[in-house]
Short mmCIF file of C-alpha atoms in Angstrom, two decimals:
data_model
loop_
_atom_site.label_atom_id
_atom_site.label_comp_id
_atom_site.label_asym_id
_atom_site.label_seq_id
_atom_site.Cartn_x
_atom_site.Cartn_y
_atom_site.Cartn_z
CA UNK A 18 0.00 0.00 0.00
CA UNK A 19 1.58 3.22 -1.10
CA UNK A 20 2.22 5.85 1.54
CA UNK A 21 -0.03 8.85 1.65
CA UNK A 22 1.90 11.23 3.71
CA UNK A 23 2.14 15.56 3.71
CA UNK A 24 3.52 17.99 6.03
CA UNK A 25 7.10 17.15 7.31
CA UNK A 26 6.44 13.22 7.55
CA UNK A 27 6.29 13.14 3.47
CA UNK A 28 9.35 15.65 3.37
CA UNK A 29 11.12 13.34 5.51
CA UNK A 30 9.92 10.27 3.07
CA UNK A 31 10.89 11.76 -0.15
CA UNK A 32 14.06 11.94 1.49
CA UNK A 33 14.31 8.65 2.67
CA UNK A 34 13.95 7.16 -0.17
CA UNK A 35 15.91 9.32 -2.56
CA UNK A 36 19.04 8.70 -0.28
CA UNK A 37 17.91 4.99 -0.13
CA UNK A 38 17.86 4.72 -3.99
CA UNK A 39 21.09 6.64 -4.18
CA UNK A 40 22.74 4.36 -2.05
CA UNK A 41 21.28 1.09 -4.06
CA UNK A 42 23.66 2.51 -7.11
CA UNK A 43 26.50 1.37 -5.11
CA UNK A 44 25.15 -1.58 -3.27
CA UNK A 45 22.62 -2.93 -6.03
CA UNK A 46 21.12 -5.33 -2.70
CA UNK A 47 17.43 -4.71 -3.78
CA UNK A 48 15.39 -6.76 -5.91
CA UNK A 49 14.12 -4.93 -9.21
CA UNK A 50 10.39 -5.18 -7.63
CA UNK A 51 12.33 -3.52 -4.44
CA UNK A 52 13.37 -0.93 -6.68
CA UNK A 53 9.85 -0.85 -8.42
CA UNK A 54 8.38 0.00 -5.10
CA UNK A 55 10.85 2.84 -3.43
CA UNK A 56 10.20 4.74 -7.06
CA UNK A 57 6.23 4.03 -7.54
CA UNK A 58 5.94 5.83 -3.89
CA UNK A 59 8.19 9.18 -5.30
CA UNK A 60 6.46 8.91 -8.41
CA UNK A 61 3.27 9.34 -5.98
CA UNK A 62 4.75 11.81 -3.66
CA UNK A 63 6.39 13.67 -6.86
CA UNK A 64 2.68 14.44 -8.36
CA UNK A 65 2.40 17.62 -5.64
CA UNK A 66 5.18 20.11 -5.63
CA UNK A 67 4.58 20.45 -1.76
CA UNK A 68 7.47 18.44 0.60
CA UNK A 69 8.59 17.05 -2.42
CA UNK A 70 11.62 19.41 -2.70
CA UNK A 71 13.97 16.78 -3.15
CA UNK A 72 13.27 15.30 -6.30
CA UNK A 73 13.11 18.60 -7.70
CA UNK A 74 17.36 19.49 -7.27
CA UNK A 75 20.00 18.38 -9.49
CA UNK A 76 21.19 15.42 -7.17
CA UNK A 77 17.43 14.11 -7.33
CA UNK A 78 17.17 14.41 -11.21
CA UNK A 79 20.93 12.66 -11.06
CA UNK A 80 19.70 9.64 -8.95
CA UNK A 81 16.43 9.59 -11.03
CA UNK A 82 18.25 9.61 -14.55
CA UNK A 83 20.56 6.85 -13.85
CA UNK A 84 17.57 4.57 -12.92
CA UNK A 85 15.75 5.97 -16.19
CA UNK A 86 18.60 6.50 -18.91
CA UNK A 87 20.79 3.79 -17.40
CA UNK A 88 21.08 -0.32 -18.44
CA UNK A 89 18.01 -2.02 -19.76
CA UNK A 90 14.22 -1.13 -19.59
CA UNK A 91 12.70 -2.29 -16.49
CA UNK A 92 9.49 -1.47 -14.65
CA UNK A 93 11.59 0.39 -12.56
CA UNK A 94 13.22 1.97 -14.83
CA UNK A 95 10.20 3.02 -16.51
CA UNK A 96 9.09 4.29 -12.73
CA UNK A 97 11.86 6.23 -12.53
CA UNK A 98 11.08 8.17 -16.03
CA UNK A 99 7.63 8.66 -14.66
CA UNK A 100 9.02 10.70 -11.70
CA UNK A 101 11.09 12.36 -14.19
CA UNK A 102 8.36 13.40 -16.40
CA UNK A 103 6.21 14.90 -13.23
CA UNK A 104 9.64 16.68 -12.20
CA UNK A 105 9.67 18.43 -15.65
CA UNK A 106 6.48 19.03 -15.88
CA UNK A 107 5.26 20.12 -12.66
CA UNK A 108 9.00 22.62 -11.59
CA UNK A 109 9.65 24.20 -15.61
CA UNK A 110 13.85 24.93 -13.99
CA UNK A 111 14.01 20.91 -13.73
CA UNK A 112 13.67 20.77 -17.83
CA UNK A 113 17.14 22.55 -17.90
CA UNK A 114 18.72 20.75 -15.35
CA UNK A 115 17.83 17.53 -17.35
CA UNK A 116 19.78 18.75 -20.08
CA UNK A 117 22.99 19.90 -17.88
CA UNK A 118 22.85 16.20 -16.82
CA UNK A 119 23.48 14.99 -20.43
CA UNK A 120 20.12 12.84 -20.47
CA UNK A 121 18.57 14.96 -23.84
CA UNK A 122 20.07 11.95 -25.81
CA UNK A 123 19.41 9.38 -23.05
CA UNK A 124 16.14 9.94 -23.82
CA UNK A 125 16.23 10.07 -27.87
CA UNK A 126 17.82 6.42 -27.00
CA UNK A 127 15.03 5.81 -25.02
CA UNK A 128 12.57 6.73 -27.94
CA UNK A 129 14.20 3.99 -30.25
CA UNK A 130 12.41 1.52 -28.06
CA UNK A 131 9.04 -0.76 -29.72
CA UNK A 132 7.50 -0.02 -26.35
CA UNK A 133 4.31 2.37 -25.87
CA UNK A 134 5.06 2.81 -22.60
CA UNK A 135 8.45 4.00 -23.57
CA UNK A 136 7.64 5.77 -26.33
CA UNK A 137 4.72 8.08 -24.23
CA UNK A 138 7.57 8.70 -21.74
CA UNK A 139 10.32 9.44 -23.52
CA UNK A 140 8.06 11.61 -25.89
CA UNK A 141 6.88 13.03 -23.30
CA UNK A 142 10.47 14.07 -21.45
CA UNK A 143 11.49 15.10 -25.15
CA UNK A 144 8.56 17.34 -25.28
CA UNK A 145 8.76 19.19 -22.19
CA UNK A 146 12.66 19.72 -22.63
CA UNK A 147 11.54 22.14 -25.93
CA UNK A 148 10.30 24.36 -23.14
CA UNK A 149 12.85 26.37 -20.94
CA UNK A 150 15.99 24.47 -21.87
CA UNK A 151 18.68 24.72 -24.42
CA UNK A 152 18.78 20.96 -25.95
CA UNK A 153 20.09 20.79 -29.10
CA UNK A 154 17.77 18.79 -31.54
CA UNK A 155 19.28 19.19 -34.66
CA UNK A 156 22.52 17.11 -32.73
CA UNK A 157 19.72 14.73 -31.52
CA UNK A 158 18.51 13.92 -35.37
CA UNK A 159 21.81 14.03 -36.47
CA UNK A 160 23.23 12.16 -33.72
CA UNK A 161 20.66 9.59 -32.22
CA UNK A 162 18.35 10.00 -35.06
CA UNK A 163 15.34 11.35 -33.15
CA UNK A 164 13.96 12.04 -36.54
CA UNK A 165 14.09 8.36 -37.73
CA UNK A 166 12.61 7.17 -34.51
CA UNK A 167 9.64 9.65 -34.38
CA UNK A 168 8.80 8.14 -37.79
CA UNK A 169 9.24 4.46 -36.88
CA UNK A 170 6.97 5.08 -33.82
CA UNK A 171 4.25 7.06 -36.20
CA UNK A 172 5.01 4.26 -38.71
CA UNK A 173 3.77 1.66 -36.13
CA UNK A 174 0.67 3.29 -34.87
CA UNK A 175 -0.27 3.46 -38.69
CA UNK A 176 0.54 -0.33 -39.14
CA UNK A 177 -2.47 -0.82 -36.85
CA UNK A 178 -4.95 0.28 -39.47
CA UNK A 179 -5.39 -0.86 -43.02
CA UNK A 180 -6.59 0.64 -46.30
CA UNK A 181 -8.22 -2.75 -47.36
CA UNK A 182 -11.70 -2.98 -46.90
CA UNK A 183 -11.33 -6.99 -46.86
CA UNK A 184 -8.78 -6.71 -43.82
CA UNK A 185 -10.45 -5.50 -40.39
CA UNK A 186 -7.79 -3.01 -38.49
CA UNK A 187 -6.47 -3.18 -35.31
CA UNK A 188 -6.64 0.39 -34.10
CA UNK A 189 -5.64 1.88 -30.77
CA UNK A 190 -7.70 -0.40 -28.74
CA UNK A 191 -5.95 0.50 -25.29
CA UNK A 192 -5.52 4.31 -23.94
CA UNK A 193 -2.13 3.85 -23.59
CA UNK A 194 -1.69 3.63 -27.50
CA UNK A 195 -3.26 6.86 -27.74
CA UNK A 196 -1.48 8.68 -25.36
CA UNK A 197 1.52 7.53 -26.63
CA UNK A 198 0.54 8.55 -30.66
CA UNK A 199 -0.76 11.79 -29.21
CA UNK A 200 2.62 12.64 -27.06
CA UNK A 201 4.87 11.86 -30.01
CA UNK A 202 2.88 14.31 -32.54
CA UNK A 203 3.38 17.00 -30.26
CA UNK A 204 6.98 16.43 -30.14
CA UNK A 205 7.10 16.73 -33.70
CA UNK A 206 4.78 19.66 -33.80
CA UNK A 207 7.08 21.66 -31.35
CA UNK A 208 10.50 20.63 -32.89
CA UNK A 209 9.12 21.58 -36.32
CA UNK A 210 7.85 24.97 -34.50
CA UNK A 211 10.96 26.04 -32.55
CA UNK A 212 13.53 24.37 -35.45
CA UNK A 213 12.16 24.95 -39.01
CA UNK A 214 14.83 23.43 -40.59
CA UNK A 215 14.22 20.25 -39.55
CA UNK A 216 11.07 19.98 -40.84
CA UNK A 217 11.96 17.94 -44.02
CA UNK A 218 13.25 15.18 -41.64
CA UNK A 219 8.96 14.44 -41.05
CA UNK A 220 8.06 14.59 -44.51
CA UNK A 221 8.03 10.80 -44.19
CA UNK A 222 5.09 10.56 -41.84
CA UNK A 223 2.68 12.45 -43.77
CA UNK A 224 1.12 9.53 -45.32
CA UNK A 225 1.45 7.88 -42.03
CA UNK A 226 -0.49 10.74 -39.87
CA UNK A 227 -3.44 10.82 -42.74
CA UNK A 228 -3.64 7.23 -42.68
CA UNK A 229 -4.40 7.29 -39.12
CA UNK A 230 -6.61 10.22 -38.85
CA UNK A 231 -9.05 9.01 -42.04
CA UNK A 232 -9.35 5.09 -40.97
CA UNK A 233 -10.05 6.13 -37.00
CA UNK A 234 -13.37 7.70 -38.52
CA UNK A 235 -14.65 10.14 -36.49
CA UNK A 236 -14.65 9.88 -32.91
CA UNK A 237 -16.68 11.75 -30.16
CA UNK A 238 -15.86 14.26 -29.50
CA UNK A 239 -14.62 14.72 -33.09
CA UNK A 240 -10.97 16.05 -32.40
CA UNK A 241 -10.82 14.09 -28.88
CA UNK A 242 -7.00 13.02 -28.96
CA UNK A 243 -5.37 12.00 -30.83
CA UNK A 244 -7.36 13.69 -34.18
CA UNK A 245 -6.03 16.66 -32.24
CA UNK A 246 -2.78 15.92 -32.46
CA UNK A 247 -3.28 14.75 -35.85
CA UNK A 248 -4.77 17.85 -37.36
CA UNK A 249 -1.75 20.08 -35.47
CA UNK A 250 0.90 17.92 -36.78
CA UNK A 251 -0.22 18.22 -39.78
CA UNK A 252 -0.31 21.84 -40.00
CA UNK A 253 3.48 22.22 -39.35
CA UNK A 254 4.99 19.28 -41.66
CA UNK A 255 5.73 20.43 -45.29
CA UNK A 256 2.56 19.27 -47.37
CA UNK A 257 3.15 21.67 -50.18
CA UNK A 258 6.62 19.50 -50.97
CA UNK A 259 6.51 16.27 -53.57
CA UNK A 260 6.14 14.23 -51.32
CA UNK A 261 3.87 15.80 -49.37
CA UNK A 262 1.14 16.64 -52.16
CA UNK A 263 1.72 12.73 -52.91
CA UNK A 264 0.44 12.07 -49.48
CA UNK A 265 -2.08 14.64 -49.12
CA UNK A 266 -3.51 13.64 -52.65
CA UNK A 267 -3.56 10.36 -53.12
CA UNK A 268 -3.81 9.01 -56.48
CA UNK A 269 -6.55 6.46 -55.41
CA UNK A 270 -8.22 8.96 -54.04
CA UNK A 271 -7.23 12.41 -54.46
CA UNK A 272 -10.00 14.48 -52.05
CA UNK A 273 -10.21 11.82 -49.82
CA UNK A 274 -8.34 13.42 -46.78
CA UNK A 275 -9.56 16.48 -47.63
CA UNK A 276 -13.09 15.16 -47.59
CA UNK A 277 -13.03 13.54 -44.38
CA UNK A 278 -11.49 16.81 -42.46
CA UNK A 279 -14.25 18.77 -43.54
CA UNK A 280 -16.74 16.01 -42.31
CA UNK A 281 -14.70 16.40 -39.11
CA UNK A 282 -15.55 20.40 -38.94
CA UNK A 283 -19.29 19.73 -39.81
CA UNK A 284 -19.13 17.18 -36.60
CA UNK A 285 -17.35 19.34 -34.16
CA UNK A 286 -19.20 23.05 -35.33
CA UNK A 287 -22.09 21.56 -33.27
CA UNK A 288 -20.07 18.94 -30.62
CA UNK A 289 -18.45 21.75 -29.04
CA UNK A 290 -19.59 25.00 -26.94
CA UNK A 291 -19.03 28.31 -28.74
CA UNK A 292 -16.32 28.94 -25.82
CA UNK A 293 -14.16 26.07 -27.10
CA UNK A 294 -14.31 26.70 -30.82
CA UNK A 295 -11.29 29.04 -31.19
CA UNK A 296 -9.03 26.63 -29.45
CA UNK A 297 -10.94 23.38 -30.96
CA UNK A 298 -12.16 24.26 -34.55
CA UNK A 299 -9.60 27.09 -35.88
CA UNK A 300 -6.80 24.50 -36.66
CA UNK A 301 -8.90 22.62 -38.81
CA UNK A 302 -10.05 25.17 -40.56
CA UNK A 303 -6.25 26.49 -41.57
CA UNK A 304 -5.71 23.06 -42.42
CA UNK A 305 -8.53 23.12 -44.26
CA UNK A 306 -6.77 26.36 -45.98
CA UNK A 307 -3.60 24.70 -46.32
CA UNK A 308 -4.50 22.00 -48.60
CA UNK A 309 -6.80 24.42 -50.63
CA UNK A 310 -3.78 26.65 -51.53
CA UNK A 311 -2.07 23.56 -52.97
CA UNK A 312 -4.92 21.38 -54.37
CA UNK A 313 -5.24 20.14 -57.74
CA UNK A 314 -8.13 21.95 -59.55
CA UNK A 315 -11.02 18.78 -58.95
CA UNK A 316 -9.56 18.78 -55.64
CA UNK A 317 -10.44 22.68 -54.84
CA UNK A 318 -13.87 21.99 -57.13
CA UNK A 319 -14.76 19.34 -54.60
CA UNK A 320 -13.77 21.53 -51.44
CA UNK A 321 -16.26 24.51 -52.82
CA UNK A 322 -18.81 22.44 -53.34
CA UNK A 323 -18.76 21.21 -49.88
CA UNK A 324 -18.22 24.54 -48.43
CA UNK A 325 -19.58 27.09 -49.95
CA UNK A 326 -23.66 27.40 -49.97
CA UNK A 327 -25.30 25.43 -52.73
CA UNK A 328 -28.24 26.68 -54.49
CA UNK A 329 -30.78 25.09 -52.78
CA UNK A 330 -29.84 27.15 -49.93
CA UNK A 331 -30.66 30.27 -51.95
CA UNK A 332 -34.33 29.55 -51.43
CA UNK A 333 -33.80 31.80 -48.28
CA UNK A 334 -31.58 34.27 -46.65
CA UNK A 335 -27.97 32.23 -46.59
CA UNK A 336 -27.36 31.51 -43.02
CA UNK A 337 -30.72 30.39 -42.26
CA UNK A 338 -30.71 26.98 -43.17
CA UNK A 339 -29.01 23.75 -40.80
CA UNK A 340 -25.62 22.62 -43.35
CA UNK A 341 -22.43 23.09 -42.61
CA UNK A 342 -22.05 26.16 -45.05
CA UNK A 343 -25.03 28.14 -43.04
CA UNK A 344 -22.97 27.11 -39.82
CA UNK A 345 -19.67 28.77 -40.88
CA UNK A 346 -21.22 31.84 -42.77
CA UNK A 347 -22.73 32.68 -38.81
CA UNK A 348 -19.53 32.24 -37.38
CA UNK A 349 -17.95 34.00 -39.65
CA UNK A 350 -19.71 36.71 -37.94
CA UNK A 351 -19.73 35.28 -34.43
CA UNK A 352 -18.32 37.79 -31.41
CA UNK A 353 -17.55 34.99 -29.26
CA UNK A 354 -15.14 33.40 -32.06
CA UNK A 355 -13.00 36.11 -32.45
CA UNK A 356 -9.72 33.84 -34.06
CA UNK A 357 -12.20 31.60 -35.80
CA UNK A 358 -14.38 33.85 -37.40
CA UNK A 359 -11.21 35.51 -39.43
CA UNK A 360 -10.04 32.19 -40.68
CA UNK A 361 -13.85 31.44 -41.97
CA UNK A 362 -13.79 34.24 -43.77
CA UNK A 363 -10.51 34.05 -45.17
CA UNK A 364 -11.08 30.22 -45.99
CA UNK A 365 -14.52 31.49 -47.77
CA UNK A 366 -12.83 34.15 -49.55
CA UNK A 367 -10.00 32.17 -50.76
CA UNK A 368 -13.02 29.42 -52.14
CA UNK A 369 -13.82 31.75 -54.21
CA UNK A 370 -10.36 32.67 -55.81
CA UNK A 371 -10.39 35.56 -53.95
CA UNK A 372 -12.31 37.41 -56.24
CA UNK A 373 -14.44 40.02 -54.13
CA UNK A 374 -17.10 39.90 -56.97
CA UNK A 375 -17.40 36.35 -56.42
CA UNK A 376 -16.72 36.30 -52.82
CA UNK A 377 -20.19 38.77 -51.96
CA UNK A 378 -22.02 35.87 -55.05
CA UNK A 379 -20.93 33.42 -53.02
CA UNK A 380 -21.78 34.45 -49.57
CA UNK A 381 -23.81 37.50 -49.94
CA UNK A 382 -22.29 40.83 -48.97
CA UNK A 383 -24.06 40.90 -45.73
CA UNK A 384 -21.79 37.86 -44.85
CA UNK A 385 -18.32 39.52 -46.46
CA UNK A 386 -19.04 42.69 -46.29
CA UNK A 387 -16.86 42.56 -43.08
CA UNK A 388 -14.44 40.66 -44.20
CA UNK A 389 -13.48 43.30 -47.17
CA UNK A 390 -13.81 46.70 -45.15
CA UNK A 391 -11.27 44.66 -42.13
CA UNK A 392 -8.94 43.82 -44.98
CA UNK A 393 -9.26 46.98 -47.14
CA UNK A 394 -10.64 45.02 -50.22
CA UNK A 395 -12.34 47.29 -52.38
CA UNK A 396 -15.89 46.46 -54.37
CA UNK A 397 -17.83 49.16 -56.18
CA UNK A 398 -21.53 48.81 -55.83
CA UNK A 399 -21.90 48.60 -59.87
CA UNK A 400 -19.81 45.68 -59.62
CA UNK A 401 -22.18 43.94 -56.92
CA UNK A 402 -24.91 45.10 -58.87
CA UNK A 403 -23.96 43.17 -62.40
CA UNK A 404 -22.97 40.20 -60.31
CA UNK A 405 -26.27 39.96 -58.95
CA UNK A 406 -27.58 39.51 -62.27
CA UNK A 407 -24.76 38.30 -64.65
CA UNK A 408 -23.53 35.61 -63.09
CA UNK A 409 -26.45 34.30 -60.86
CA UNK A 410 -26.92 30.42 -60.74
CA UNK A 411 -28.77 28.87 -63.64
CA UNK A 412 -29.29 32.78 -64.84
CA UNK A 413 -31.29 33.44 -61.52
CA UNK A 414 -30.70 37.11 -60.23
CA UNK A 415 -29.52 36.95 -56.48
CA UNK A 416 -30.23 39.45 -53.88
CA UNK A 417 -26.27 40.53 -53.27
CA UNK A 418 -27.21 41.28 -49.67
CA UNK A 419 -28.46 38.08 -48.29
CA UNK A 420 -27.80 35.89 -51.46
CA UNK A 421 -31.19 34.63 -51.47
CA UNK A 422 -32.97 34.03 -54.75
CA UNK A 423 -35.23 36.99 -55.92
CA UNK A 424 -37.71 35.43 -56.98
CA UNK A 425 -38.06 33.09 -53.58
CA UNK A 426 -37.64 36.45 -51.52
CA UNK A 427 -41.08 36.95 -49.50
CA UNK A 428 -42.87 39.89 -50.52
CA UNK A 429 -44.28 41.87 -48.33
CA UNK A 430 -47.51 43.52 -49.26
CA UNK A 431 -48.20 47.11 -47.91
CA UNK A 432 -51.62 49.45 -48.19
CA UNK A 433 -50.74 53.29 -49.80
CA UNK A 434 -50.87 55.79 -47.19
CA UNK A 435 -53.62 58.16 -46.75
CA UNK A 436 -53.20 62.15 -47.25
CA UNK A 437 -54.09 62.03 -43.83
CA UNK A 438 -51.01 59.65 -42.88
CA UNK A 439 -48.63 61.39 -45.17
CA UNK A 440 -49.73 64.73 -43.32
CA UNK A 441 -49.45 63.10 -40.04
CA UNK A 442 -46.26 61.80 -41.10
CA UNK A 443 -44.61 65.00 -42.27
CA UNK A 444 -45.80 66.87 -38.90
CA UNK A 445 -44.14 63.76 -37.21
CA UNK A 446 -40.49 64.61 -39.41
CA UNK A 447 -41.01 68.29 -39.05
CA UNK A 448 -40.93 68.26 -34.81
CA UNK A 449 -38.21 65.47 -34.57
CA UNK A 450 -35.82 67.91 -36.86
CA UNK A 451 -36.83 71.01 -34.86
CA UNK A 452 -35.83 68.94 -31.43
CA UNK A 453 -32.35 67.59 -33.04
CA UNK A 454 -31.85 71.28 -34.18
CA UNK A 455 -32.95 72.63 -30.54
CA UNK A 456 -30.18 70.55 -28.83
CA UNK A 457 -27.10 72.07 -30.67
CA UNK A 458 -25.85 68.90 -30.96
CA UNK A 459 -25.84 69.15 -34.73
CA UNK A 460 -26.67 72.13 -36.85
CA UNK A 461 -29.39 70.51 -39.42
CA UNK A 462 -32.19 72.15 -41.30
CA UNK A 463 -35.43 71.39 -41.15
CA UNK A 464 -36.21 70.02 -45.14
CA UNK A 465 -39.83 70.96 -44.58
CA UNK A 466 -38.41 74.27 -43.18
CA UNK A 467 -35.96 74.41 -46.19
CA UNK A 468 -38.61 73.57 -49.07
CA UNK A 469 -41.28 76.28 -47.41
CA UNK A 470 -38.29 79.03 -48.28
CA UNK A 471 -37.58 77.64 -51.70
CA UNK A 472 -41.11 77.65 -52.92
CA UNK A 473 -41.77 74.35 -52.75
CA UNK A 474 -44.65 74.29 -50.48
CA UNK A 475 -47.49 76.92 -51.04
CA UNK A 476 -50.02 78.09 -48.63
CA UNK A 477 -53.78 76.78 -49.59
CA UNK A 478 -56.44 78.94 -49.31
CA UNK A 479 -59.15 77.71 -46.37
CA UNK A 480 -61.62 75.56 -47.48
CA UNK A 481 -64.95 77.41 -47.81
CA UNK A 482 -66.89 74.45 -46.96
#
């Protein structure tokens, strides 16, 4: 039963046990499960900062790494890089005393292993170290080929699903597996983010990262991990290259990937609160952007069609019906979206060549008028005006305001005002100018005022009846 302990008494543990492991280097008396044990209980007391100073100093880390980095992989070992990764993760000054100790390409060793457990670990140590420390990973791909192990493990999660309909897949049956997938992809997303140039070293694994994200389906929620990681890792690793657009494109299949990831932004528009779309949705949609920019032309026909409203939708205002495209068009306007609404916009405007003729047929200039004026993208009215009618769908004029059909736009039917009511009316006018004028606010002039001194209006005589 593992020790509980605070105050003093678990200061006095921590301490115990760090000198007792310390002196076990030396004496190597325990048994491995011995050695199991003493670490499980720091890994337990190192998951609160409080009276757990000890672990947290260079000699702690020291004792620590050579149960971790040292000899071969043992539970204990794999205890001890569990108290590691809490150290580093939990006190941010540990991350560059890891690297003073010389265990940065301990643990790019350690990454080399087949084993989940060591690959979430080490990933994990790997990641944390691109934070507050000065490792060098260019020396660890060149070196201890980081880079060549990343794509092994990525190449092995892949291996778990298959492309053949006749041959069920494995998948990432235990949580474990995902964690592990999900820690790795964010090391790669961070090395690619704070080292550019070693981005072409993860070219490989493009094929491999949208092989697992199309054949998990769509989960719920939709970018639960590791479609998260998935979509991010994605979004750094060079897609436009050869290679890349080989991968991204597929020549079974060309829109395939690009299909499914806007299936997964039609799930998670409505899986998530508003609150959590910024953070949840936004990196999809650059993605989404991405691949756009460097699609082949059936590719980008495909994308618009999926996108951008259809014509059935034109049967009303756009935004009013329950599709994907009404969805986006609203939060393209959205105040509580303020990240994601930009990128809709600039994802619709791109759709549609980024032409802002084509932009306001598209999405009506209610929807972009935003957009343009925020971006200084000039329109003249005429211009609105002909597209309206000139390039309509099936030669159908469009209201350029709300992109609705004309001829489906409800027509409201309205009774002529009375003399009386146009004289009731005018009086109405003529006292809300003479207040406005009264507070000095503004200096305007009465028109009924103004057309009584030009002639306009003439006196009539009484009536004699």
């Amino acid at each position: 039963m593992l020790s509980q302990r605070s105050g003093k008494a678990k200061l006095d543990d921590v301490t115990r046990i760090l000198s007792d492991l310390q002196a076990e280097l030396d004496a190597n008396k325990l048994s491995v499960e011995q050695r199991r044990g003493l670490l499980e209980q720091l890994k337990v007391y190192g998951r609160s900062v409080d009276n757990a100073d000890p672990i947290f100093t260079h000699h702690g880390l020291q004792t620590l790494g050579r149960y971790a980095f040292h000899g071969a992989t043992t539970p204990a070992s794999q205890e001890a890089l569990r108290c590691i990764a809490n150290a580093l993760l939990l006190q941010p000054k540990t991350r560059q005393m890891l690297v003073d100790l010389g265990h940065g390409p301990h643990a790019a060793e350690k990454l080399k292993s087949d084993s989940v457990d060591d690959e979430f670990l080490a990933a994990r140590v790997l990641f944390l170290m691109t934070y507050d420390a000065n490792l060098d990973y260019t020396q660890l791909v060149r070196e201890n080929q980081l880079a060549d192990s990343i794509n092994a493990a990525i190449q092995r999660h892949a291996q778990r699903y298959s492309t053949d309909a006749s041959k069920p897949s494995q998948g990432h049956t235990q949580p474990m597996d995902i964690m592990a997938l999900a820690e790795t992809l964010k090391l790669v997303f961070n090395i690619i983010h704070f080292h550019q140039d070693l981005n072409p070293h993860f070219t490989k694994s493009i094929p491999n990262v949208f092989k697992i994200l199309v054949q998990r389906g769509i989960t719920q929620p939709p970018l639960a991990a590791p479609a998260r990681e998935l979509v991010n890792a994605l979004l750094h690793l060079h897609l436009e290259s050869a290679e890349g657009k080989q991968a991204t494109f597929p020549a079974a299949d060309p829109k395939r990937n690009a299909e499914h990831l806007v299936k997964i932004l039609d799930k998670a528009i409505v899986a998530y609160p508003d609150k959590d779309l910024d953070d949840t949705i936004t990196p999809v949609v650059t993605l989404l952007r991405s691949i756009y920019e460097i699609a082949p032309d059936a590719v980008q026909t495909a994308m618009q069609k999926m996108i951008l409203p259809t014509p059935e939708e034109r049967d009303e205002p756009l935004g009013k019906s329950d599709t994907l495209p009404s969805r986006l068009l609203n939060l393209s306007t959205s105040a509580n979206t303020a990240t994601l609404r930009g990128s809709i916009s600039s994802m619709l405007f791109e759709l549609s060549h980024k032409d802002p003729a084509t932009f306001v047929h598209n999405v009506g200039y209610g929807f972009a008028s935003g957009y343009l004026m925020s971006n200084n993208i000039q329109m003249p009215d005429d211009v609105i005006k002909a597209h309206a009618h000139e390039n309509a769908n099936d030669g159908i004029p469009i209201n350029p305001i709300t992109g609705q059909r004309l001829d489906k736009e409800e027509h409201v039917h309205m009774e002529p005002m009375t003399q009386e009511e146009k004289e009731r009316e005018a009086e109405r006018l003529f006292v809300l100018f003479e207040r406005l004028k009264a507070t000095g606010v503004v200096n305007v002039q009465n028109p009924v005022e103004q057309a009584y001194r030009s002639g306009r209006i003439q006196e009539l005589p009484d009536d004699s009846d």
